[in-house]
Backbone as a ProteinNet text record, in pm:
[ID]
protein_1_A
[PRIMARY]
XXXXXXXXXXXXXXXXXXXXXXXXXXXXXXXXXXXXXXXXXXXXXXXXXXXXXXXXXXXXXXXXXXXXXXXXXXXXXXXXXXXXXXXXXXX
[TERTIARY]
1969.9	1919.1	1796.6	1778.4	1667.2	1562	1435.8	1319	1258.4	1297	1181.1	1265.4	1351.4	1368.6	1227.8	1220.6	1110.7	1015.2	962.3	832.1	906.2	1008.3	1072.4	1036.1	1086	1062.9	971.2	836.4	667.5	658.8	671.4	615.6	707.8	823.4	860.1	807.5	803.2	746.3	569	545	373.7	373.3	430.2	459.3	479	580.8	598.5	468	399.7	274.8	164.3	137.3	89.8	82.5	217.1	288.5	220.6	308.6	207.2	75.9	-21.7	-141.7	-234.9	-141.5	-210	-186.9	-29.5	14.3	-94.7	-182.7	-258.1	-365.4	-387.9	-477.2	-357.9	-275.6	-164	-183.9	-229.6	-255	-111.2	-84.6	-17.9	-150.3	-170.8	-265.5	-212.3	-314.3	-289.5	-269.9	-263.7	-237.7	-348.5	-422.1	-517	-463.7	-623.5	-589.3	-641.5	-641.6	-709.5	-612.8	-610	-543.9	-574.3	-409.1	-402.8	-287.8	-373.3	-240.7	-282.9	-201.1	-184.1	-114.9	-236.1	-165.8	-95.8	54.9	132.7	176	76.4	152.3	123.4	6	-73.6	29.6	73	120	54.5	-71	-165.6	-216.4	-233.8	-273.8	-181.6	-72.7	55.6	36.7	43.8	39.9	-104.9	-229.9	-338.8	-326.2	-272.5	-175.1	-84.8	-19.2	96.1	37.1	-83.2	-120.5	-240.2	-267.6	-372	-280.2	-175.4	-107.8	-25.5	17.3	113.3	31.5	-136.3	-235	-264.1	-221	-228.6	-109.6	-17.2	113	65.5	-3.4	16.9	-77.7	-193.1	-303	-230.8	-153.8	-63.1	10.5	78.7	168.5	68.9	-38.6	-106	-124.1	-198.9	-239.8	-128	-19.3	89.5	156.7	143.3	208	103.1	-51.3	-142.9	-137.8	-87.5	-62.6	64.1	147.4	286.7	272.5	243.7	195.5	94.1	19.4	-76.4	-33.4	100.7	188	278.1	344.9	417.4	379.7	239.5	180.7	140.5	117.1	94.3	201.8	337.3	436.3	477	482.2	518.7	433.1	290.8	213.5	293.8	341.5	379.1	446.8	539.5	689.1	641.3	583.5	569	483.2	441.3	331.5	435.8	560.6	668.7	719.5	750.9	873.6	769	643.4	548	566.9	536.9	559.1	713.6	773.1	937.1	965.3	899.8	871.8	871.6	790.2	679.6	791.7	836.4	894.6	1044.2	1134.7	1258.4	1262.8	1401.5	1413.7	1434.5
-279.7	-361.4	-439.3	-561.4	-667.8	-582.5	-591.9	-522.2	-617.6	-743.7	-830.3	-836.4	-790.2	-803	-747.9	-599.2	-513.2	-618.6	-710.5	-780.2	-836.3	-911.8	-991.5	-931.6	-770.4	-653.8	-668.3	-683.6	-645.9	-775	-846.3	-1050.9	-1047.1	-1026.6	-1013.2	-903.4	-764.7	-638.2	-715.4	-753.8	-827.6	-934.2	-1045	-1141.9	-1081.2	-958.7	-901.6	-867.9	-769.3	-673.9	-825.2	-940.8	-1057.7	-1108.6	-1084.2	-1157.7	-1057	-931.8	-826.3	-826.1	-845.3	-788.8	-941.3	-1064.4	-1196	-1167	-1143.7	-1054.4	-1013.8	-888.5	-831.4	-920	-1034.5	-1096.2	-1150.7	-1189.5	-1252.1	-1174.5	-1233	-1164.7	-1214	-1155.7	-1249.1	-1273.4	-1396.7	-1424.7	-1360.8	-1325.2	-1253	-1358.3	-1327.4	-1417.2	-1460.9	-1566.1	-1541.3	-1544.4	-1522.9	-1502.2	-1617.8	-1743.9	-1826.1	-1943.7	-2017.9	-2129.6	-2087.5	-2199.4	-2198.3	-2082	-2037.7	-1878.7	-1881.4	-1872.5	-1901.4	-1804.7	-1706	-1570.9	-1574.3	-1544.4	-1533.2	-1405.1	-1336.2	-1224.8	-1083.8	-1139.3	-1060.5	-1080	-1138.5	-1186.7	-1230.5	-1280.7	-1316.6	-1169.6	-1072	-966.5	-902.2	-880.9	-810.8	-891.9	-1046.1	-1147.7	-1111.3	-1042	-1003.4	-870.5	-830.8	-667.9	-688.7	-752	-808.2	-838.9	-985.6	-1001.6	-902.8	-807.3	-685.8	-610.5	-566.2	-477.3	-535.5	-673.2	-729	-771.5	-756	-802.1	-631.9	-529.5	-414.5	-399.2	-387.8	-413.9	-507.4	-607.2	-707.9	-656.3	-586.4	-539.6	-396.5	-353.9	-258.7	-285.2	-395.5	-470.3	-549.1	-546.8	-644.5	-538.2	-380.7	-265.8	-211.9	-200.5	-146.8	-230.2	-373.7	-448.9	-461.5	-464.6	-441.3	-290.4	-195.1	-95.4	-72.3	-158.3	-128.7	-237.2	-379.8	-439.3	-395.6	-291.7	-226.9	-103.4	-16	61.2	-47.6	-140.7	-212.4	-290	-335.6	-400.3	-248	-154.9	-48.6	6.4	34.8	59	-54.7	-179.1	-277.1	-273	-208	-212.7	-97	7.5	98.8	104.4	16.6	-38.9	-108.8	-209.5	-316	-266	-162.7	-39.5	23.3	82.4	144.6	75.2	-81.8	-155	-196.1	-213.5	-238.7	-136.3	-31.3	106.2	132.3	73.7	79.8	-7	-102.8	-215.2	-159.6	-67.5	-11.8	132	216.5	296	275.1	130.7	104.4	69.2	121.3	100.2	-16
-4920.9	-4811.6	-4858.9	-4799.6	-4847.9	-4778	-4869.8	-4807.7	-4688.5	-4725.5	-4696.6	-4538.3	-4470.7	-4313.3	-4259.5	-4352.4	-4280.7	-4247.9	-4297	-4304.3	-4168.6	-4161.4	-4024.6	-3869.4	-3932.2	-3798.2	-3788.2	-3862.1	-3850.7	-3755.8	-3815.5	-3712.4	-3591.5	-3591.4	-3469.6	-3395.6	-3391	-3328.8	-3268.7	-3374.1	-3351.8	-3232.2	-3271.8	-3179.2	-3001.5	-2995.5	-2887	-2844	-2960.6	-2876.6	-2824.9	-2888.2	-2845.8	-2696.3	-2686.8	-2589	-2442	-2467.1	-2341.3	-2330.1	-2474.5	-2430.3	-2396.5	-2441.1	-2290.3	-2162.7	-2135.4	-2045.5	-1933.4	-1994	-1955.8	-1829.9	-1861.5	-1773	-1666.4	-1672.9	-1546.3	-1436.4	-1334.4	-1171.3	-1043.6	-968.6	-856.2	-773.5	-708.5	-638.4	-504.6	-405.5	-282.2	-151	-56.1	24.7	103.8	141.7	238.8	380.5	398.9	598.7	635.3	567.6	656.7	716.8	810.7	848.1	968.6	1096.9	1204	1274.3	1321.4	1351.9	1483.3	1532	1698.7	1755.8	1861.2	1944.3	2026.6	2020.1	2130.5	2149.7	2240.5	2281.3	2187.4	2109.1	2003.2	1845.6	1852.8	1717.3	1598	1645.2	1520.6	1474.3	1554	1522.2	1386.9	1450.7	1370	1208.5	1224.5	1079.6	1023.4	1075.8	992.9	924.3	1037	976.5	833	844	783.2	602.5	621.9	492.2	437.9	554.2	417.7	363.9	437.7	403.5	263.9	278.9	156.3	43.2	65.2	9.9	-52.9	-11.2	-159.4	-193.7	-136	-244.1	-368.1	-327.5	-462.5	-564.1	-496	-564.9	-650.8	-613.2	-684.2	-781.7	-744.2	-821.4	-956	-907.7	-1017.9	-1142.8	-1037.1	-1142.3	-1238.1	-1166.4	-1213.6	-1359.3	-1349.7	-1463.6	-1589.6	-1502.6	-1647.9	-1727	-1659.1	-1766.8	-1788.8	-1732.9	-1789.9	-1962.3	-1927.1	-2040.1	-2169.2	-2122.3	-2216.4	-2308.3	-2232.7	-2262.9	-2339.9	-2329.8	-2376.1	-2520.3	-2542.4	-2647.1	-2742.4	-2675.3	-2765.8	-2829.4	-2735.5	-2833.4	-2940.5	-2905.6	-2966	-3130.6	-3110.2	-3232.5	-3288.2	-3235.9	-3358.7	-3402	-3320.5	-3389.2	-3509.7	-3483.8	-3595.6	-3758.4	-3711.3	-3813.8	-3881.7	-3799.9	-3861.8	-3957.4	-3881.6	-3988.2	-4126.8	-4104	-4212.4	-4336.8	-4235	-4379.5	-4433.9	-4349.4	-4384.6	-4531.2	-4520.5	-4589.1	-4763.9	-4751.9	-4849.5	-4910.4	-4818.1	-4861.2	-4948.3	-4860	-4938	-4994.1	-5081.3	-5210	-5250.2
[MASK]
+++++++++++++++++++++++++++++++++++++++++++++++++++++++++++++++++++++++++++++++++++++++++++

């Protein structure tokens, strides 16, 4: 087998861990509460209800993908560490 893929696996594996750990800063923006909301019948109430509540989902959703991406760029480095030393060991 050509050694020199290993080096291919390393830049590609790298490129990945890159990719997640910009990743890392990407937010969903939340929703605001501001505009024209008009009570019928207490309905504006329920729609303030509505965007705090969909406003921590997102705040969840935001926490949840920065350490799924941080888990993700970290495996991605040891992959690419592997195919490096792979590199080195074949024959």
């Amino acid at each position: 087998m050509n050694k020199n893929i290993w080096i291919a696996f390393t830049v590609i594996f790298l490129i990945f861990a890159c990719y997640h750990f910009l990743r890392i800063r990407s937010r969903i923006e939340k929703f605001s509460k501001t505009g024209a909301v008009k009570s019928i019948n207490g309905l504006s109430t329920g729609y303030v209800e509505f965007v705090d509540s969909f406003n921590e989902y997102i705040d969840k959703l935001n926490s949840d993908n920065k350490k799924l991406n941080i888990i993700t760029g970290i495996a991605y480095l040891a992959t690419a560490a592997t195919a490096f030393f792979s590199y080195f060991v074949s024959s």
